[in-house]
Short mmCIF file of C-alpha atoms and ligand atoms in Angstrom, two decimals:
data_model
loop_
_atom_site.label_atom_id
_atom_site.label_comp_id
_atom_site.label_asym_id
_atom_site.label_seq_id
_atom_site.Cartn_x
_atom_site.Cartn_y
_atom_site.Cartn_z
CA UNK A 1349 136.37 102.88 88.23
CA UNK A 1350 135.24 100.42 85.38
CA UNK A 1351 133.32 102.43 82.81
CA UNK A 1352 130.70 99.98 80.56
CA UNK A 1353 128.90 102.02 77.82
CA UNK A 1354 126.09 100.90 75.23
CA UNK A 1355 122.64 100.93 74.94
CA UNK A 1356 120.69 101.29 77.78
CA UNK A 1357 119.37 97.35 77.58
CA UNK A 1358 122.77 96.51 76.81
CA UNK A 1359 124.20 97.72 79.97
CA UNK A 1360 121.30 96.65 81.92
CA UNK A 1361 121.73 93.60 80.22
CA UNK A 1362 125.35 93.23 81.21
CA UNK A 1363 124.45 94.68 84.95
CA UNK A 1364 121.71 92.38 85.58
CA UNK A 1365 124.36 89.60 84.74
CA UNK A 1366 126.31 90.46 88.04
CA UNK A 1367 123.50 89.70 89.69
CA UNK A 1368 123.08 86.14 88.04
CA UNK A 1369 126.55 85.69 89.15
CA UNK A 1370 126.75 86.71 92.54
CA UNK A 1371 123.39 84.84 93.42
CA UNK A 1372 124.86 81.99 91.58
CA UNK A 1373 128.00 81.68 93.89
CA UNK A 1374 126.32 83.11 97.05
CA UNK A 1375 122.61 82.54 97.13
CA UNK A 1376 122.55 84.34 100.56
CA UNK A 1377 124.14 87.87 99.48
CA UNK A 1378 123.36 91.45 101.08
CA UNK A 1379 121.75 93.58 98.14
CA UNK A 1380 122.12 97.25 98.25
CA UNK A 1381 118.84 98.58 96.41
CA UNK A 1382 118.11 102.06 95.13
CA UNK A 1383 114.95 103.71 93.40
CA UNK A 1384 114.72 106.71 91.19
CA UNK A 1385 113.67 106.32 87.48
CA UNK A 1386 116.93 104.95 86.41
CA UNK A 1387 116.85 101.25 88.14
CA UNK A 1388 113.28 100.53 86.86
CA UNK A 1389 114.74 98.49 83.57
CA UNK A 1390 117.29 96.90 85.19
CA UNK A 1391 114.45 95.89 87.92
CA UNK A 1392 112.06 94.95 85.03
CA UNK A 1393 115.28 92.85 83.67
CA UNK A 1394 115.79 91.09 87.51
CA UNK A 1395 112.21 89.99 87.16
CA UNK A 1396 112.23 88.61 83.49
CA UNK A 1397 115.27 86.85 84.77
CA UNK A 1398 113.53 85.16 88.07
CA UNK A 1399 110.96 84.39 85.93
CA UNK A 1400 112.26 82.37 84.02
CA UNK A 1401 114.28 80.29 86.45
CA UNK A 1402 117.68 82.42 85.78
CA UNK A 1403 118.33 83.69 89.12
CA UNK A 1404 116.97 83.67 92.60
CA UNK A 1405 116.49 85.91 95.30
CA UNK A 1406 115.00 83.83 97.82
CA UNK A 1407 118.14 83.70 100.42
CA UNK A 1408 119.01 86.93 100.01
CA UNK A 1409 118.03 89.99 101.88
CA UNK A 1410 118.50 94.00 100.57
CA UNK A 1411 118.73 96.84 102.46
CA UNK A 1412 117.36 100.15 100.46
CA UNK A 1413 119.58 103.59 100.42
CA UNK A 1414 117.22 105.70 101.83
CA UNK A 1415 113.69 107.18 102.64
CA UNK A 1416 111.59 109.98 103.04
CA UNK A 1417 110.90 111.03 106.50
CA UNK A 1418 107.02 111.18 107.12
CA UNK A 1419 106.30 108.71 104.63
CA UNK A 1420 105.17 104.50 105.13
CA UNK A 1421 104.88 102.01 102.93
CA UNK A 1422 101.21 102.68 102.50
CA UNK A 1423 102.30 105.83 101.00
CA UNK A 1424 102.54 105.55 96.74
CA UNK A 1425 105.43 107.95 97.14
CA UNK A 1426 107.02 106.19 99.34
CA UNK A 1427 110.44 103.73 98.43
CA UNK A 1428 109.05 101.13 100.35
CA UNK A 1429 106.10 101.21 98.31
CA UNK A 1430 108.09 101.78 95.34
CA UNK A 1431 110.25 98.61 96.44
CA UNK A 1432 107.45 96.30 96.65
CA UNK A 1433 106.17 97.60 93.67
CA UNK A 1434 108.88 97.44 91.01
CA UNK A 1435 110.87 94.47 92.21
CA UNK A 1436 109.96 92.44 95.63
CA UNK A 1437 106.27 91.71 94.38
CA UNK A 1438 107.76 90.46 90.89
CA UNK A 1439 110.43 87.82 92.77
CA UNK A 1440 110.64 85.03 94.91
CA UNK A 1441 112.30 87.13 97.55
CA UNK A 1442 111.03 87.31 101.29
CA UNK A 1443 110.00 90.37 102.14
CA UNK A 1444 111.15 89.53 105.94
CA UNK A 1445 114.57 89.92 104.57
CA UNK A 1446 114.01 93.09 102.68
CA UNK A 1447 114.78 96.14 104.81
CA UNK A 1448 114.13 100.20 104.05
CA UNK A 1449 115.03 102.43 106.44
CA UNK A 1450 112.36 103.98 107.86
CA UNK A 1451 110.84 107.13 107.11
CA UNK A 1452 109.66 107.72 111.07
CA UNK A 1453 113.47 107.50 112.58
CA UNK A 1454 113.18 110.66 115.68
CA UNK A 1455 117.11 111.32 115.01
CA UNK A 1456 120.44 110.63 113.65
CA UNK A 1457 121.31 107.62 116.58
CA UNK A 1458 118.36 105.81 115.44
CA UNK A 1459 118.86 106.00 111.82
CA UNK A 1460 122.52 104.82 112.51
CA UNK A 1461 120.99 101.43 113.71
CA UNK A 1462 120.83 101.09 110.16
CA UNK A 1463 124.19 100.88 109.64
CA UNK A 1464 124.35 97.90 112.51
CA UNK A 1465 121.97 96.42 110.63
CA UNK A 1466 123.75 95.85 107.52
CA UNK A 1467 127.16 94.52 109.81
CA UNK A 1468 124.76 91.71 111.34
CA UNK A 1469 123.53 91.00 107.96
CA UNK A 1470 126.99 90.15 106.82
CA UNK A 1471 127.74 93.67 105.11
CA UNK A 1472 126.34 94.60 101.59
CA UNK A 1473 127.96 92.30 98.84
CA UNK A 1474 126.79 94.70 96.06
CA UNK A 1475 125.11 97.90 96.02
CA UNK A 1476 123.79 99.67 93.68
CA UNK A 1477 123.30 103.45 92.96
CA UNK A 1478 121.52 105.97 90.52
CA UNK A 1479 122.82 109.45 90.57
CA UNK A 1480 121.70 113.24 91.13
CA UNK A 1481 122.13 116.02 88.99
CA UNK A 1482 124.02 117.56 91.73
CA UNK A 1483 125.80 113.85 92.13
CA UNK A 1484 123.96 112.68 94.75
CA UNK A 1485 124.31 109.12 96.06
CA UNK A 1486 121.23 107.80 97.84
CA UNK A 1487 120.23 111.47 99.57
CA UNK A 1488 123.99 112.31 100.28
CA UNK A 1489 123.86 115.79 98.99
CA UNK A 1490 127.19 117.75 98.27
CA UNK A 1491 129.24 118.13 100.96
CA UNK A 1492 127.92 115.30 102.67
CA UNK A 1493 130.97 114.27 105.37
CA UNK A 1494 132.95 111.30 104.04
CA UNK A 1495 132.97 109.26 107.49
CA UNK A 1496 128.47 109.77 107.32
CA UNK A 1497 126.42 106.79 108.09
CA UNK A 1498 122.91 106.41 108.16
CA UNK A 1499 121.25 109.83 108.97
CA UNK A 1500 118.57 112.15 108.32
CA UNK A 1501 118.76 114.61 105.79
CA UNK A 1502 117.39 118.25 104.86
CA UNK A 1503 117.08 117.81 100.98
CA UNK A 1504 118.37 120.86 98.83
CA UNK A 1505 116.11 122.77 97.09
CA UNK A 1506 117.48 121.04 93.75
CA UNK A 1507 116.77 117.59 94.94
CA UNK A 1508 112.65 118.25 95.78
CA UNK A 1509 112.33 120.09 92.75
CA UNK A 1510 113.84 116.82 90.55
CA UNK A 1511 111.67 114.75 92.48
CA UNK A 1512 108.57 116.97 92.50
CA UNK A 1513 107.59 115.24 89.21
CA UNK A 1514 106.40 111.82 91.60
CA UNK A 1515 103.96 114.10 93.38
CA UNK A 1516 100.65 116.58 93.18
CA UNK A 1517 103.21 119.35 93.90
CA UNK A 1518 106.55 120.99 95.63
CA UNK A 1519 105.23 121.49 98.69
CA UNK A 1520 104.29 117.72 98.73
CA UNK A 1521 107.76 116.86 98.55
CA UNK A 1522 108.76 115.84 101.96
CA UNK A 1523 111.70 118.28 103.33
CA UNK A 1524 113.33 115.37 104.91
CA UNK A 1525 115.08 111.95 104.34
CA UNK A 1526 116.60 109.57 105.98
CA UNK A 1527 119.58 107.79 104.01
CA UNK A 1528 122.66 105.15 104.28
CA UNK A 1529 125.98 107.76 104.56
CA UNK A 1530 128.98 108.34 102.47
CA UNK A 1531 130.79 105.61 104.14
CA UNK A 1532 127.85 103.43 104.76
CA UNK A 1533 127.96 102.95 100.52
CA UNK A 1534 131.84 102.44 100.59
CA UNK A 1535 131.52 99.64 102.89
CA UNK A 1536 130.08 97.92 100.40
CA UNK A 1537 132.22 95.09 98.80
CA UNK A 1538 131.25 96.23 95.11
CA UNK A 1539 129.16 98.76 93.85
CA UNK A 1540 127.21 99.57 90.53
CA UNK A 1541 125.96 103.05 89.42
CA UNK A 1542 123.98 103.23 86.58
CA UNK A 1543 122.95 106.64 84.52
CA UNK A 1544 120.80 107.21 81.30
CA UNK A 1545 120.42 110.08 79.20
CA UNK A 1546 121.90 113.38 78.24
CA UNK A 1547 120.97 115.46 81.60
CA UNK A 1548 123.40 112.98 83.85
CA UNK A 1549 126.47 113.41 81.36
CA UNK A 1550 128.14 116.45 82.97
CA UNK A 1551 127.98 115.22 86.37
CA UNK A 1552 129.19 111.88 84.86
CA UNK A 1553 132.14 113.69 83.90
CA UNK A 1554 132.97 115.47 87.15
CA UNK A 1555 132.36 111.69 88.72
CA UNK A 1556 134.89 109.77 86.33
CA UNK A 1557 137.03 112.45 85.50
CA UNK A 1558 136.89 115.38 88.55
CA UNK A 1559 139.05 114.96 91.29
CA UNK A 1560 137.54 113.16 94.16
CA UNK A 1561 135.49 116.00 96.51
CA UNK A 1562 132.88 116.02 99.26
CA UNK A 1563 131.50 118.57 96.49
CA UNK A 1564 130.46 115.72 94.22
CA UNK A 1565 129.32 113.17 96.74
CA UNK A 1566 129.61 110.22 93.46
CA UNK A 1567 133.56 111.50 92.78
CA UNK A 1568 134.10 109.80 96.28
CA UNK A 1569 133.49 106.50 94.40
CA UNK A 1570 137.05 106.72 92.75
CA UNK A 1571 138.39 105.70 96.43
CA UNK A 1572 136.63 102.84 96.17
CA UNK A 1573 138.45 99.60 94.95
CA UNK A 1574 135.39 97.53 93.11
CA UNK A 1575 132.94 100.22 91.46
CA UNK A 1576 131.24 99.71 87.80
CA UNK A 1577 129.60 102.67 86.33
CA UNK A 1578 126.83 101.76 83.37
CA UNK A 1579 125.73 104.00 80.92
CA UNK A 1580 123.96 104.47 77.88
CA UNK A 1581 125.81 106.87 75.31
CA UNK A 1582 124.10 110.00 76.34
CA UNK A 1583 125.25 109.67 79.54
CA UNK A 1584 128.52 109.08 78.72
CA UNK A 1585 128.73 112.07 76.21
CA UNK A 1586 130.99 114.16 77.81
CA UNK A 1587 133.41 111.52 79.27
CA UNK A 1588 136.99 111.82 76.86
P1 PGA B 433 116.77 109.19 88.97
O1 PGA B 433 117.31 109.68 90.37
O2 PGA B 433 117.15 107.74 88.84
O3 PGA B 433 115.27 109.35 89.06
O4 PGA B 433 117.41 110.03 87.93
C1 PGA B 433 118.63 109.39 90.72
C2 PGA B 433 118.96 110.03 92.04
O5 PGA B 433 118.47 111.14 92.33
O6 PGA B 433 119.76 109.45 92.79
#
């Protein structure tokens, strides 16, 4: 794993750059997208960027990590909504070519078609990840199987109550997702996780440092041949 460290706009700065680059040299790449808090300034960045004439996203096509089950894009909660919101309405992609899985998939066969999906799109070229307390990636809670593609989920109690802050209350939290596997994200020719502040620097440390276990779904990342983690100093606190 390559390990960049600085202040949060530098590393955003520095991650957004990959993106330059790889739209540069391919303008028809696979994007792997994530939401959460954490990719909102490196979105913001993306935008500034398309803006003014620095990049393009107009060939390309994404494919989000995950969903909630229950939820459309109507939905504010939603990370379809979310999507559109933060980045797709900002740049001059086509929102044909931007896929989410959905949050209305009846079982774990049809969310796999996900994972077909991606193949026929040419694979992901780079996807990027935030990461749980509990080191989630995408909803891949611990213990997650390591050969897991696209399926539904039952979220722990740990996750709804982190992400209980983006609704009226817990018990609007939906109980279910649906989200790209373990081994969907490995396929993936390169990958970049990103993590701010102080309350991601222990599972940071069990990510970089901890031997790689099912436990720690983001540890399972040290198998992987291309991965860059970026991280502001608080984040990267703990690391030796
Ligand atoms: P966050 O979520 O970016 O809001 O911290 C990350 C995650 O749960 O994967």
């Amino acid at each position: 794993m390559k390990v960049i460290v600085g202040t949060q706009e530098e590393v955003v700065a520095q991650a957004s750059q990959r993106y330059v680059n790889l739209l540069a040299a391919k303008p028809d790449a696979v994007l792997g997208l994530a939401t959460g808090s954490t990719p909102l300034s490196l979105y913001a960045e993306l935008a500034r960027l398309c803006a003014a004439g620095e990049l393009s996203f107009a060939e390309c096509s994404t494919f989000n990590l995950d969903e909630y089950i229950g939820l459309d894009g109507t939905n504010e909660q939603s990370y379809r909504y979310f999507m559109d919101h933060n980045l797709f309405s900002k740049v001059d992609i086509k929102m044909e070519r931007t896929h989410v899985p959905s949050g209305f998939v009846k079982d774990d066969a049809e969310a796999a078609q996900y994972d077909a999906l991606i193949d026929e799109a040419g694979g992901i070229d780079l996807q990027l990840l935030g990461i749980g307390n509990n080191g989630h990636i995408g909803f891949n809670e611990p213990l997650t199987p390591f050969t897991s593609v696209t399926h539904i989920v039952k979220l722990t109690d740990s996750t709804r109550e982190a992400n209980k802050r983006f609704f009226s209350s817990l018990d609007e939290v939906p109980t279910h997702a649906v989200t790209m596997g373990i081994h969907t994200v490995m396929k993936a020719r390169s990958i970049n996780l990103l993590a701010f502040g102080e309350a991601k620097a222990e599972i940071i440390k069990k990510t970089v440092e901890g031997r790689p276990d099912i436990a720690v779904p983001a540890s399972l990342l040290q198998l992987h041949e291309d991965v860059t983690l970026y991280l502001d100093r608080a984040a990267a606190a703990k690391l030796s």
